[in-house]
């Protein structure tokens, strides 16, 4: 790895780190570092941005709140501060992340992007190369770069012709930036729904594109969180029955969403989440705006034009801006060499929750089983337990 440059003194020689190297200082990386610290194992956290929880700080919209009640979004060993509301705001979540890192003495190396990580069989350890030219070596590598590392921006015919703004939801902050505009929102997942709602609240006119089926559930049912109720019911009832119950409640509380252009999938919400990873939309008000016509639902975007877009049904409309609410992808395939049994070629965990956190040769991942913060907490605790089992073995001195 870059020996000529190394000879010229451009990069420092490999640095052996005694504990695991954790890539990413989002909630997952912090949880892993905290759980390791708790059992007395030091770790080195490498983070490409300049802060913890950079997704939350820099790549989410202002009005974002947790979707699930706070007890389902806590990281291990330290809960949310007393007095936080049931659904903490983005600012509250970020302040919790900062206190969490401080409480466990986690000090990530910021502005340190990992460009490549590879297991070196000769030394029985991982070589991790960073953009600043450094190389770190450890027996353990914990991947914590997230399922939402990069925006997905599909290519639509004519996209280059469109004269207005095209923004992905990761760069969307507030509807005030679009006041008075006619805005096309592509995608109807949680981001598409919430951004459309935010646009409405700030005097913009959103048109939301739905290309497929979508499952919308109320965030709460009779004062109880839908997520919490589902978790409780799953302890006693088979999944299919819980799904039937959720669908019946959604129909009762939200009405027939098919009539609004939001066709429901045949598969129930939990089964769909388990099979495809697709999270149901938890409604926080967008549906009421769709019903009242303030958010217009469009079926199938065909192409973009100079001044707007054409749809599959042949209609053509003018738009001032287009917001891509088309989701995210992992960046693991771009830097991790060799999946060690852990990752799909898309960089997601191969095994479904709860098993997918442990690979071969000291490779782990945290936060990749499409189970949000709850899943990440589970992974982090398991990883710390597993590393601890081998921490005291002399083999971790293999490099010396
Ligand atoms: C808008 C939005 C809202 C969400 N709301 C919820 C919710 O309410 N509840 C819930 O449970 N889940 C929610 N999620 C799911 C989300 O995945 C988690 O909230 C959480 O942020 C995942 O944490 P993470 O640490 O795995 O990933 P991230 O938060 O994405 O953190 C990964 C970190 O790795 C860094 N990184 C990436 N690549 C590299 C590299 N090559 N080198 C060094 N560093 C790198 C990034 O800069 C980032 O800081 C939401 C997701 C989104 C997009
Ligand atoms: N408050 C909260 O807690 C929030 C949580 N989140 C979470 O963040 C994660 C990411 O959510 P989100 O950003 O909504 O992404 P998702 O991947 O959930 O949704 C992407 C949407 O874009 C559509 N899409 C993708 N490609 C195309 C295309 N080529 N043409 C037309 N439509 C397309 C998808 O349609 P299709 O279904 O047909 O593929 C889908 O409707 C999720 O886990 C979500 O739950 C997001 C916002 C708020
Ligand atoms: O918002 C997300 O995407 C999450 O990961 C949290 C979440 C919302 N609904 C869920 C259903 C099952 C597992 C996690 C979630």
mmCIF file of C-alpha atoms and ligand atoms in Angstrom, residues 67-68 190 227 273 279-280 282 370-373, ligand 3:
data_model
loop_
_atom_site.group_PDB
_atom_site.id
_atom_site.type_symbol
_atom_site.label_atom_id
_atom_site.label_comp_id
_atom_site.label_asym_id
_atom_site.label_seq_id
_atom_site.Cartn_x
_atom_site.Cartn_y
_atom_site.Cartn_z
ATOM 1 C CA UNK A 67 -40.510 8.409 14.553
ATOM 2 C CA UNK A 68 -40.442 5.875 17.265
ATOM 3 C CA UNK A 190 -40.951 8.567 5.226
ATOM 4 C CA UNK A 227 -44.340 0.532 16.872
ATOM 5 C CA UNK A 273 -40.043 -4.982 6.554
ATOM 6 C CA UNK A 279 -40.022 0.663 6.449
ATOM 7 C CA UNK A 280 -43.717 1.509 6.609
ATOM 8 C CA UNK A 282 -45.512 6.382 9.916
ATOM 9 C CA UNK A 370 -32.525 -2.331 8.850
ATOM 10 C CA UNK A 371 -33.696 -2.131 12.432
ATOM 11 C CA UNK A 372 -32.899 1.509 13.133
ATOM 12 C CA UNK A 373 -31.314 2.603 16.390
HETATM 13 O O1 LIG B 3 -37.076 5.110 10.629
HETATM 14 C C1 LIG B 3 -36.538 4.044 10.335
HETATM 15 O O2 LIG B 3 -36.256 3.707 9.232
HETATM 16 C C2 LIG B 3 -36.148 3.092 11.342
HETATM 17 O O3 LIG B 3 -35.211 2.410 11.131
HETATM 18 C C3 LIG B 3 -36.982 2.967 12.523
HETATM 19 C C4 LIG B 3 -38.192 2.235 12.193
HETATM 20 C C5 LIG B 3 -39.367 2.793 11.828
HETATM 21 N N1 LIG B 3 -40.279 1.791 11.653
HETATM 22 C C6 LIG B 3 -39.681 0.605 11.880
HETATM 23 C C7 LIG B 3 -40.173 -0.683 11.797
HETATM 24 C C8 LIG B 3 -39.306 -1.723 12.095
HETATM 25 C C9 LIG B 3 -37.986 -1.449 12.452
HETATM 26 C C10 LIG B 3 -37.497 -0.157 12.516
HETATM 27 C C11 LIG B 3 -38.359 0.871 12.219
#
